[in-house]
Amino acid sequence: MAAPRIADEAFTQFVAAYGAMARRVAWRLMGGDGAAAEDVVQNAFVKAHAKFETVLHEGAREAWFRQVVVREALNQLRWLGVRRRVAQLAGFDDRAQPAPMRDGGEVARIETAVASLSPQQRAIFVLVHLEEQTVAEAAAQLGIAEGTAKSHLHRALTSLRTQLEDLR
Amino acid sequence: MKRNEDEAMTAAQLRQLRDGWQPAGELPADYAAQVVAVAVKRRRRRMGLSVLLALVAVLPVVWQLRQAPEVVAETSMPEATPMVAAEAVAEAPALGSATGAEGGLLPQPVAETGTAAPMVEVAPDLVAEAVVLRPERALKSRRSYRDSFRELGEEYDGLADIYFDDAAR
């Protein structure tokens, strides 16, 4: 089968332009799990490659690709959750190693608190407060209603407040 | 930001998190090429799987056709080829002699009285039509024979099919 005709140069530029964003978003959504984030980024770029010539318009590329990364990360988190449950049933723990604490200080505690949120809560928190998206944009990327996104965000912040009470 | 500060963490903490909580390193320089290679590989694998599934779906049908082509022939109306007609004509005397008459024995439809009629001799022209004439005529006769049962409100038991089947061959 012949390789698909793509604008190689344009795709290379696309990867260069959005690679860092994809890595950062994936890494944060995966709670600092580097290997899982790499899988997410690769899958997202493979999907982007498949639609690069037909679907992606120059102006809409970033929003579309950010959505692909976010949804791919959520899929990966679901899959990891299933794997973890199966591993627990089978009698061995497959839990991913938490992100390494750099200094054992304040930021490390915040990282741990963020990583402990549920996937949806972490996703909405990361997108709104770390990636500086609006709640509406984040909800669209997650494929949920804006009200649902607000609810997840509220719960995420409540959980963080409880865990980080002594730091305030 | 104000609400976030009130509810969870200070703006400074959030800024620290935003700036500090990031993956180390960068994507390799040839990452685009790696992605293209993975994409092509996955597309090939998907294509191979599709072909395999199509083969799995088609093979039993092909196998069935190779095993019993006559089944397929019977399901469609046979064409009146010279060979079929000649065979039918060749078989006609044998059938006639088997029944001891020029015609043949066909089961009669059950009468309205509810008593089944015994095997009776039927008109020779019906058998002649079934056996000698063209197969599609024989099939038409089978239908009209069945219809006669239906007209009496009875179900055809299929006993006479052997005549019509012979004619159709």
mmCIF file of C-alpha atoms in Angstrom:
data_model
loop_
_atom_site.group_PDB
_atom_site.id
_atom_site.type_symbol
_atom_site.label_atom_id
_atom_site.label_comp_id
_atom_site.label_asym_id
_atom_site.label_seq_id
_atom_site.Cartn_x
_atom_site.Cartn_y
_atom_site.Cartn_z
ATOM 1 C CA MET A 1 0.000 0.000 0.000
ATOM 2 C CA ALA A 2 1.343 3.377 -0.906
ATOM 3 C CA ALA A 3 2.109 5.769 1.896
ATOM 4 C CA PRO A 4 -0.525 8.464 2.252
ATOM 5 C CA ARG A 5 0.218 11.659 0.425
ATOM 6 C CA ILE A 6 0.770 14.255 3.048
ATOM 7 C CA ALA A 7 2.466 17.546 3.119
ATOM 8 C CA ASP A 8 5.506 16.293 5.032
ATOM 9 C CA GLU A 9 6.932 19.702 5.539
ATOM 10 C CA ALA A 10 3.634 21.087 6.813
ATOM 11 C CA PHE A 11 3.169 18.165 9.200
ATOM 12 C CA THR A 12 6.697 18.601 10.531
ATOM 13 C CA GLN A 13 5.897 22.250 11.195
ATOM 14 C CA PHE A 14 2.645 21.224 12.861
ATOM 15 C CA VAL A 15 4.489 18.833 15.190
ATOM 16 C CA ALA A 16 7.062 21.498 15.978
ATOM 17 C CA ALA A 17 4.373 24.079 16.707
ATOM 18 C CA TYR A 18 2.109 21.977 18.919
ATOM 19 C CA GLY A 19 4.437 19.287 20.268
ATOM 20 C CA ALA A 20 5.288 21.153 23.446
ATOM 21 C CA MET A 21 1.657 22.001 24.159
ATOM 22 C CA ALA A 22 0.623 18.383 23.544
ATOM 23 C CA ARG A 23 3.317 17.030 25.863
ATOM 24 C CA ARG A 24 2.515 19.506 28.614
ATOM 25 C CA VAL A 25 -1.265 18.947 28.498
ATOM 26 C CA ALA A 26 -0.918 15.174 28.272
ATOM 27 C CA TRP A 27 1.629 15.030 31.084
ATOM 28 C CA ARG A 28 -0.515 17.152 33.379
ATOM 29 C CA LEU A 29 -3.700 15.262 32.578
ATOM 30 C CA MET A 30 -1.938 11.959 33.203
ATOM 31 C CA GLY A 31 -0.870 13.226 36.613
ATOM 32 C CA GLY A 32 2.810 13.375 35.733
ATOM 33 C CA ASP A 33 3.023 9.835 34.319
ATOM 34 C CA GLY A 34 5.626 10.372 31.593
ATOM 35 C CA ALA A 35 5.221 7.045 29.775
ATOM 36 C CA ALA A 36 1.443 7.355 29.593
ATOM 37 C CA ALA A 37 1.779 10.947 28.412
ATOM 38 C CA GLU A 38 4.116 9.811 25.600
ATOM 39 C CA ASP A 39 1.484 7.311 24.436
ATOM 40 C CA VAL A 40 -1.166 10.022 24.494
ATOM 41 C CA VAL A 41 0.964 12.419 22.467
ATOM 42 C CA GLN A 42 1.845 9.789 19.886
ATOM 43 C CA ASN A 43 -1.775 8.678 19.444
ATOM 44 C CA ALA A 44 -2.904 12.284 19.147
ATOM 45 C CA PHE A 45 -0.333 13.052 16.456
ATOM 46 C CA VAL A 46 -1.179 9.874 14.545
ATOM 47 C CA LYS A 47 -4.828 10.959 14.509
ATOM 48 C CA ALA A 48 -3.819 14.439 13.437
ATOM 49 C CA HIS A 49 -1.720 12.944 10.642
ATOM 50 C CA ALA A 50 -4.700 10.967 9.345
ATOM 51 C CA LYS A 51 -6.825 14.107 9.099
ATOM 52 C CA PHE A 52 -4.095 16.591 8.428
ATOM 53 C CA GLU A 53 -4.914 17.296 4.800
ATOM 54 C CA THR A 54 -8.640 16.791 4.790
ATOM 55 C CA VAL A 55 -10.029 18.157 8.002
ATOM 56 C CA LEU A 56 -7.572 20.452 9.621
ATOM 57 C CA HIS A 57 -7.923 24.040 8.578
ATOM 58 C CA GLU A 58 -5.104 26.328 9.494
ATOM 59 C CA GLY A 59 -7.156 28.485 11.836
ATOM 60 C CA ALA A 60 -8.820 25.671 13.732
ATOM 61 C CA ARG A 61 -5.800 23.423 14.139
ATOM 62 C CA GLU A 62 -4.765 24.307 17.660
ATOM 63 C CA ALA A 63 -8.239 24.001 19.206
ATOM 64 C CA TRP A 64 -8.927 20.773 17.333
ATOM 65 C CA PHE A 65 -5.595 19.252 18.270
ATOM 66 C CA ARG A 66 -5.875 20.283 21.918
ATOM 67 C CA GLN A 67 -9.260 18.519 21.962
ATOM 68 C CA VAL A 68 -7.705 15.397 20.427
ATOM 69 C CA VAL A 69 -4.990 15.387 23.098
ATOM 70 C CA VAL A 70 -7.469 15.896 25.944
ATOM 71 C CA ARG A 71 -9.798 13.142 24.767
ATOM 72 C CA GLU A 72 -6.929 10.804 24.079
ATOM 73 C CA ALA A 73 -5.663 11.419 27.619
ATOM 74 C CA LEU A 74 -9.085 10.700 29.087
ATOM 75 C CA ASN A 75 -9.296 7.477 27.061
ATOM 76 C CA GLN A 76 -5.870 6.506 28.323
ATOM 77 C CA LEU A 77 -6.911 7.246 31.903
ATOM 78 C CA ARG A 78 -10.016 5.082 31.506
ATOM 79 C CA TRP A 79 -7.908 2.266 30.080
ATOM 80 C CA LEU A 80 -5.391 2.604 32.901
ATOM 81 C CA GLY A 81 -8.263 2.498 35.399
ATOM 82 C CA VAL A 82 -9.554 -0.751 33.904
ATOM 83 C CA ARG A 83 -6.050 -2.214 33.879
ATOM 84 C CA ARG A 84 -5.556 -1.254 37.503
ATOM 85 C CA ARG A 85 -8.833 -2.865 38.550
ATOM 86 C CA VAL A 86 -7.965 -6.064 36.680
ATOM 87 C CA ALA A 87 -4.506 -6.049 38.245
ATOM 88 C CA GLN A 88 -6.012 -5.660 41.702
ATOM 89 C CA LEU A 89 -8.402 -8.541 41.034
ATOM 90 C CA ALA A 90 -5.484 -10.641 39.838
ATOM 91 C CA GLY A 91 -3.618 -9.885 43.048
ATOM 92 C CA PHE A 92 -0.881 -7.504 41.993
ATOM 93 C CA ASP A 93 -0.852 -3.742 42.029
ATOM 94 C CA ASP A 94 -0.361 -2.094 38.654
ATOM 95 C CA ARG A 95 -0.655 1.439 39.969
ATOM 96 C CA ALA A 96 1.465 3.937 38.101
ATOM 97 C CA GLN A 97 4.243 5.509 40.051
ATOM 98 C CA PRO A 98 3.283 8.996 41.195
ATOM 99 C CA ALA A 99 5.111 11.950 39.746
ATOM 100 C CA PRO A 100 8.411 12.360 41.515
ATOM 101 C CA MET A 101 8.460 15.015 44.174
ATOM 102 C CA ARG A 102 11.198 17.418 43.307
ATOM 103 C CA ASP A 103 11.836 19.015 46.623
ATOM 104 C CA GLY A 104 9.294 17.554 49.007
ATOM 105 C CA GLY A 105 8.073 21.110 49.517
ATOM 106 C CA GLU A 106 5.043 23.195 48.678
ATOM 107 C CA VAL A 107 4.932 22.674 44.905
ATOM 108 C CA ALA A 108 5.447 18.945 45.293
ATOM 109 C CA ARG A 109 2.495 18.794 47.665
ATOM 110 C CA ILE A 110 0.338 20.717 45.217
ATOM 111 C CA GLU A 111 1.387 18.369 42.417
ATOM 112 C CA THR A 112 0.447 15.357 44.519
ATOM 113 C CA ALA A 113 -2.899 16.929 45.391
ATOM 114 C CA VAL A 114 -3.652 17.654 41.710
ATOM 115 C CA ALA A 115 -2.559 14.165 40.703
ATOM 116 C CA SER A 116 -4.949 12.682 43.264
ATOM 117 C CA LEU A 117 -8.031 14.281 41.660
ATOM 118 C CA SER A 118 -10.379 12.156 39.555
ATOM 119 C CA PRO A 119 -9.626 12.250 35.792
ATOM 120 C CA GLN A 120 -12.502 14.611 35.003
ATOM 121 C CA GLN A 121 -11.736 16.901 37.924
ATOM 122 C CA ARG A 122 -8.042 16.970 37.088
ATOM 123 C CA ALA A 123 -8.790 17.603 33.426
ATOM 124 C CA ILE A 124 -11.045 20.565 34.077
ATOM 125 C CA PHE A 125 -8.659 21.996 36.681
ATOM 126 C CA VAL A 126 -5.655 21.639 34.384
ATOM 127 C CA LEU A 127 -7.438 23.125 31.382
ATOM 128 C CA VAL A 128 -8.967 26.080 33.227
ATOM 129 C CA HIS A 129 -6.314 26.987 35.786
ATOM 130 C CA LEU A 130 -3.083 25.746 34.229
ATOM 131 C CA GLU A 131 -3.808 25.938 30.480
ATOM 132 C CA GLU A 132 -5.859 29.103 30.954
ATOM 133 C CA GLN A 133 -8.860 28.009 28.927
ATOM 134 C CA THR A 134 -12.339 29.298 29.702
ATOM 135 C CA VAL A 135 -14.773 26.881 31.314
ATOM 136 C CA ALA A 136 -16.773 26.811 28.066
ATOM 137 C CA GLU A 137 -13.678 25.958 26.002
ATOM 138 C CA ALA A 138 -12.612 23.288 28.467
ATOM 139 C CA ALA A 139 -16.105 21.791 28.496
ATOM 140 C CA ALA A 140 -16.100 21.649 24.682
ATOM 141 C CA GLN A 141 -12.706 19.929 24.672
ATOM 142 C CA LEU A 142 -13.883 17.397 27.222
ATOM 143 C CA GLY A 143 -17.166 16.863 25.389
ATOM 144 C CA ILE A 144 -19.297 17.698 28.432
ATOM 145 C CA ALA A 145 -21.865 20.388 29.235
ATOM 146 C CA GLU A 146 -20.627 23.649 30.674
ATOM 147 C CA GLY A 147 -22.660 23.092 33.862
ATOM 148 C CA THR A 148 -21.073 19.683 34.313
ATOM 149 C CA ALA A 149 -17.644 21.220 33.813
ATOM 150 C CA LYS A 150 -18.370 23.862 36.477
ATOM 151 C CA SER A 151 -19.506 21.145 38.846
ATOM 152 C CA HIS A 152 -16.311 19.123 38.288
ATOM 153 C CA LEU A 153 -14.214 22.255 38.744
ATOM 154 C CA HIS A 154 -15.953 23.125 41.997
ATOM 155 C CA ARG A 155 -15.354 19.626 43.363
ATOM 156 C CA ALA A 156 -11.718 19.735 42.238
ATOM 157 C CA LEU A 157 -11.128 23.026 44.029
ATOM 158 C CA THR A 158 -12.892 21.800 47.158
ATOM 159 C CA SER A 159 -10.695 18.707 47.190
ATOM 160 C CA LEU A 160 -7.543 20.778 46.696
ATOM 161 C CA ARG A 161 -8.562 23.180 49.452
ATOM 162 C CA THR A 162 -9.030 20.279 51.851
ATOM 163 C CA GLN A 163 -5.674 18.732 50.972
ATOM 164 C CA LEU A 164 -3.759 22.008 51.009
ATOM 165 C CA GLU A 165 -5.470 23.626 53.964
ATOM 166 C CA ASP A 166 -2.281 24.058 55.974
ATOM 167 C CA LEU A 167 -0.447 25.759 53.086
ATOM 168 C CA ARG A 168 -2.844 28.695 52.870
ATOM 169 C CA MET B 1 -8.228 33.794 39.918
ATOM 170 C CA LYS B 2 -9.763 35.485 42.941
ATOM 171 C CA ARG B 3 -12.265 32.686 43.422
ATOM 172 C CA ASN B 4 -9.525 30.102 43.031
ATOM 173 C CA GLU B 5 -7.413 31.908 45.597
ATOM 174 C CA ASP B 6 -10.318 31.913 48.036
ATOM 175 C CA GLU B 7 -11.200 28.296 47.488
ATOM 176 C CA ALA B 8 -8.047 26.319 47.017
ATOM 177 C CA MET B 9 -4.640 27.875 46.657
ATOM 178 C CA THR B 10 -2.995 31.227 46.433
ATOM 179 C CA ALA B 11 -2.222 32.905 43.142
ATOM 180 C CA ALA B 12 1.452 32.432 43.856
ATOM 181 C CA GLN B 13 1.011 28.719 44.411
ATOM 182 C CA LEU B 14 -0.985 28.438 41.227
ATOM 183 C CA ARG B 15 1.660 30.328 39.280
ATOM 184 C CA GLN B 16 4.351 28.105 40.720
ATOM 185 C CA LEU B 17 2.340 25.067 39.706
ATOM 186 C CA ARG B 18 1.707 26.437 36.213
ATOM 187 C CA ASP B 19 5.354 27.192 35.617
ATOM 188 C CA GLY B 20 6.890 24.307 37.509
ATOM 189 C CA TRP B 21 4.593 21.336 36.942
ATOM 190 C CA GLN B 22 5.736 20.503 33.421
ATOM 191 C CA PRO B 23 7.405 17.556 31.773
ATOM 192 C CA ALA B 24 11.151 17.706 31.414
ATOM 193 C CA GLY B 25 12.871 17.533 28.026
ATOM 194 C CA GLU B 26 11.512 17.983 24.515
ATOM 195 C CA LEU B 27 10.220 15.908 21.650
ATOM 196 C CA PRO B 28 13.009 14.461 19.473
ATOM 197 C CA ALA B 29 13.872 16.363 16.317
ATOM 198 C CA ASP B 30 12.623 13.590 14.029
ATOM 199 C CA TYR B 31 9.383 13.120 15.937
ATOM 200 C CA ALA B 32 7.226 13.996 12.913
ATOM 201 C CA ALA B 33 8.921 11.257 10.879
ATOM 202 C CA GLN B 34 8.395 8.785 13.720
ATOM 203 C CA VAL B 35 4.703 9.680 13.854
ATOM 204 C CA VAL B 36 4.319 9.221 10.096
ATOM 205 C CA ALA B 37 6.003 5.804 10.306
ATOM 206 C CA VAL B 38 3.670 4.732 13.135
ATOM 207 C CA ALA B 39 0.633 6.043 11.253
ATOM 208 C CA VAL B 40 1.546 4.120 8.095
ATOM 209 C CA LYS B 41 2.182 0.949 10.102
ATOM 210 C CA ARG B 42 -1.157 1.213 11.872
ATOM 211 C CA ARG B 43 -2.969 1.874 8.610
ATOM 212 C CA ARG B 44 -1.403 -1.220 7.053
ATOM 213 C CA ARG B 45 -2.316 -3.327 10.049
ATOM 214 C CA ARG B 46 -5.889 -2.054 9.918
ATOM 215 C CA MET B 47 -6.065 -2.762 6.185
ATOM 216 C CA GLY B 48 -4.722 -6.269 6.711
ATOM 217 C CA LEU B 49 -7.313 -6.894 9.386
ATOM 218 C CA SER B 50 -10.091 -5.673 7.088
ATOM 219 C CA VAL B 51 -8.957 -8.004 4.311
ATOM 220 C CA LEU B 52 -8.789 -10.885 6.768
ATOM 221 C CA LEU B 53 -12.298 -10.189 8.031
ATOM 222 C CA ALA B 54 -13.611 -9.959 4.463
ATOM 223 C CA LEU B 55 -12.011 -13.313 3.633
ATOM 224 C CA VAL B 56 -13.507 -14.887 6.743
ATOM 225 C CA ALA B 57 -16.914 -13.607 5.673
ATOM 226 C CA VAL B 58 -16.627 -14.704 2.022
ATOM 227 C CA LEU B 59 -14.831 -18.049 2.317
ATOM 228 C CA PRO B 60 -17.751 -20.044 3.753
ATOM 229 C CA VAL B 61 -19.971 -18.895 0.889
ATOM 230 C CA VAL B 62 -17.363 -19.845 -1.713
ATOM 231 C CA TRP B 63 -16.847 -23.175 0.011
ATOM 232 C CA GLN B 64 -20.574 -23.828 0.001
ATOM 233 C CA LEU B 65 -20.812 -23.003 -3.690
ATOM 234 C CA ARG B 66 -17.961 -25.360 -4.510
ATOM 235 C CA GLN B 67 -19.452 -28.159 -2.437
ATOM 236 C CA ALA B 68 -23.005 -28.064 -3.736
ATOM 237 C CA PRO B 69 -23.518 -26.019 -6.910
ATOM 238 C CA GLU B 70 -26.841 -27.767 -7.519
ATOM 239 C CA VAL B 71 -28.255 -26.105 -4.414
ATOM 240 C CA VAL B 72 -27.707 -22.775 -6.047
ATOM 241 C CA ALA B 73 -29.180 -24.019 -9.316
ATOM 242 C CA GLU B 74 -32.340 -25.173 -7.539
ATOM 243 C CA THR B 75 -32.863 -21.883 -5.819
ATOM 244 C CA SER B 76 -33.197 -20.080 -9.122
ATOM 245 C CA MET B 77 -35.601 -20.821 -11.952
ATOM 246 C CA PRO B 78 -33.835 -23.205 -14.304
ATOM 247 C CA GLU B 79 -33.403 -22.059 -17.820
ATOM 248 C CA ALA B 80 -34.822 -24.190 -20.596
ATOM 249 C CA THR B 81 -31.592 -25.365 -22.105
ATOM 250 C CA PRO B 82 -31.645 -27.952 -24.873
ATOM 251 C CA MET B 83 -29.772 -30.354 -22.598
ATOM 252 C CA VAL B 84 -32.371 -30.114 -19.813
ATOM 253 C CA ALA B 85 -35.240 -30.551 -22.251
ATOM 254 C CA ALA B 86 -33.558 -33.555 -23.880
ATOM 255 C CA GLU B 87 -33.019 -35.185 -20.483
ATOM 256 C CA ALA B 88 -36.621 -34.593 -19.555
ATOM 257 C CA VAL B 89 -37.818 -36.180 -22.764
ATOM 258 C CA ALA B 90 -35.505 -39.133 -22.223
ATOM 259 C CA GLU B 91 -36.957 -39.749 -18.759
ATOM 260 C CA ALA B 92 -40.569 -39.465 -19.809
ATOM 261 C CA PRO B 93 -41.101 -43.069 -21.008
ATOM 262 C CA ALA B 94 -39.570 -44.464 -17.867
ATOM 263 C CA LEU B 95 -41.945 -42.512 -15.690
ATOM 264 C CA GLY B 96 -44.831 -43.502 -17.815
ATOM 265 C CA SER B 97 -43.982 -47.161 -17.562
ATOM 266 C CA ALA B 98 -43.415 -46.913 -13.836
ATOM 267 C CA THR B 99 -46.937 -45.769 -13.291
ATOM 268 C CA GLY B 100 -48.325 -48.301 -15.664
ATOM 269 C CA ALA B 101 -50.029 -45.690 -17.697
ATOM 270 C CA GLU B 102 -49.245 -42.902 -19.997
ATOM 271 C CA GLY B 103 -49.942 -40.556 -17.184
ATOM 272 C CA GLY B 104 -48.884 -40.929 -13.566
ATOM 273 C CA LEU B 105 -50.071 -41.161 -10.002
ATOM 274 C CA LEU B 106 -50.361 -37.993 -8.051
ATOM 275 C CA PRO B 107 -51.864 -37.548 -4.582
ATOM 276 C CA GLN B 108 -55.116 -35.712 -4.735
ATOM 277 C CA PRO B 109 -55.966 -32.741 -2.555
ATOM 278 C CA VAL B 110 -58.079 -33.429 0.514
ATOM 279 C CA ALA B 111 -61.695 -32.815 -0.312
ATOM 280 C CA GLU B 112 -63.855 -30.377 1.576
ATOM 281 C CA THR B 113 -65.487 -33.281 3.336
ATOM 282 C CA GLY B 114 -62.271 -33.773 5.247
ATOM 283 C CA THR B 115 -61.476 -37.253 3.940
ATOM 284 C CA ALA B 116 -58.237 -37.581 2.104
ATOM 285 C CA ALA B 117 -58.613 -39.045 -1.318
ATOM 286 C CA PRO B 118 -56.459 -42.053 -2.204
ATOM 287 C CA MET B 119 -53.749 -41.909 -4.824
ATOM 288 C CA VAL B 120 -55.556 -41.607 -8.063
ATOM 289 C CA GLU B 121 -54.539 -41.541 -11.592
ATOM 290 C CA VAL B 122 -54.241 -38.068 -12.969
ATOM 291 C CA ALA B 123 -54.561 -36.860 -16.439
ATOM 292 C CA PRO B 124 -51.660 -37.919 -18.633
ATOM 293 C CA ASP B 125 -51.358 -34.446 -20.021
ATOM 294 C CA LEU B 126 -50.422 -33.103 -16.566
ATOM 295 C CA VAL B 127 -47.557 -35.556 -16.204
ATOM 296 C CA ALA B 128 -46.591 -35.007 -19.800
ATOM 297 C CA GLU B 129 -46.457 -31.354 -19.135
ATOM 298 C CA ALA B 130 -44.449 -31.922 -15.970
ATOM 299 C CA VAL B 131 -42.034 -34.372 -17.429
ATOM 300 C CA VAL B 132 -41.709 -33.820 -21.109
ATOM 301 C CA LEU B 133 -42.217 -30.172 -21.629
ATOM 302 C CA ARG B 134 -39.877 -27.482 -20.613
ATOM 303 C CA PRO B 135 -38.853 -27.379 -16.941
ATOM 304 C CA GLU B 136 -40.345 -23.978 -16.281
ATOM 305 C CA ARG B 137 -43.659 -25.347 -17.524
ATOM 306 C CA ALA B 138 -43.251 -28.194 -15.057
ATOM 307 C CA LEU B 139 -42.606 -25.748 -12.254
ATOM 308 C CA LYS B 140 -45.655 -23.803 -13.328
ATOM 309 C CA SER B 141 -47.632 -27.040 -13.156
ATOM 310 C CA ARG B 142 -46.282 -27.645 -9.665
ATOM 311 C CA ARG B 143 -47.535 -24.260 -8.663
ATOM 312 C CA SER B 144 -50.957 -24.815 -10.175
ATOM 313 C CA TYR B 145 -51.049 -28.235 -8.525
ATOM 314 C CA ARG B 146 -50.275 -26.630 -5.171
ATOM 315 C CA ASP B 147 -52.848 -23.941 -5.844
ATOM 316 C CA SER B 148 -55.522 -26.575 -6.204
ATOM 317 C CA PHE B 149 -54.833 -27.589 -2.614
ATOM 318 C CA ARG B 150 -54.956 -24.017 -1.478
ATOM 319 C CA GLU B 151 -58.296 -23.526 -3.171
ATOM 320 C CA LEU B 152 -59.644 -26.362 -1.050
ATOM 321 C CA GLY B 153 -58.179 -24.789 2.066
ATOM 322 C CA GLU B 154 -55.728 -27.628 2.596
ATOM 323 C CA GLU B 155 -51.975 -27.727 2.921
ATOM 324 C CA TYR B 156 -49.993 -29.390 0.178
ATOM 325 C CA ASP B 157 -47.998 -32.335 1.579
ATOM 326 C CA GLY B 158 -45.364 -32.308 -1.161
ATOM 327 C CA LEU B 159 -45.846 -35.916 -2.233
ATOM 328 C CA ALA B 160 -45.994 -35.060 -5.916
ATOM 329 C CA ASP B 161 -42.785 -33.056 -5.855
ATOM 330 C CA ILE B 162 -40.806 -36.024 -7.124
ATOM 331 C CA TYR B 163 -42.508 -35.772 -10.493
ATOM 332 C CA PHE B 164 -41.890 -32.120 -10.823
ATOM 333 C CA ASP B 165 -38.335 -32.417 -9.519
ATOM 334 C CA ASP B 166 -37.575 -35.056 -12.117
ATOM 335 C CA ALA B 167 -39.016 -32.826 -14.761
ATOM 336 C CA ALA B 168 -36.954 -29.895 -13.617
ATOM 337 C CA ARG B 169 -33.695 -31.862 -13.894
#
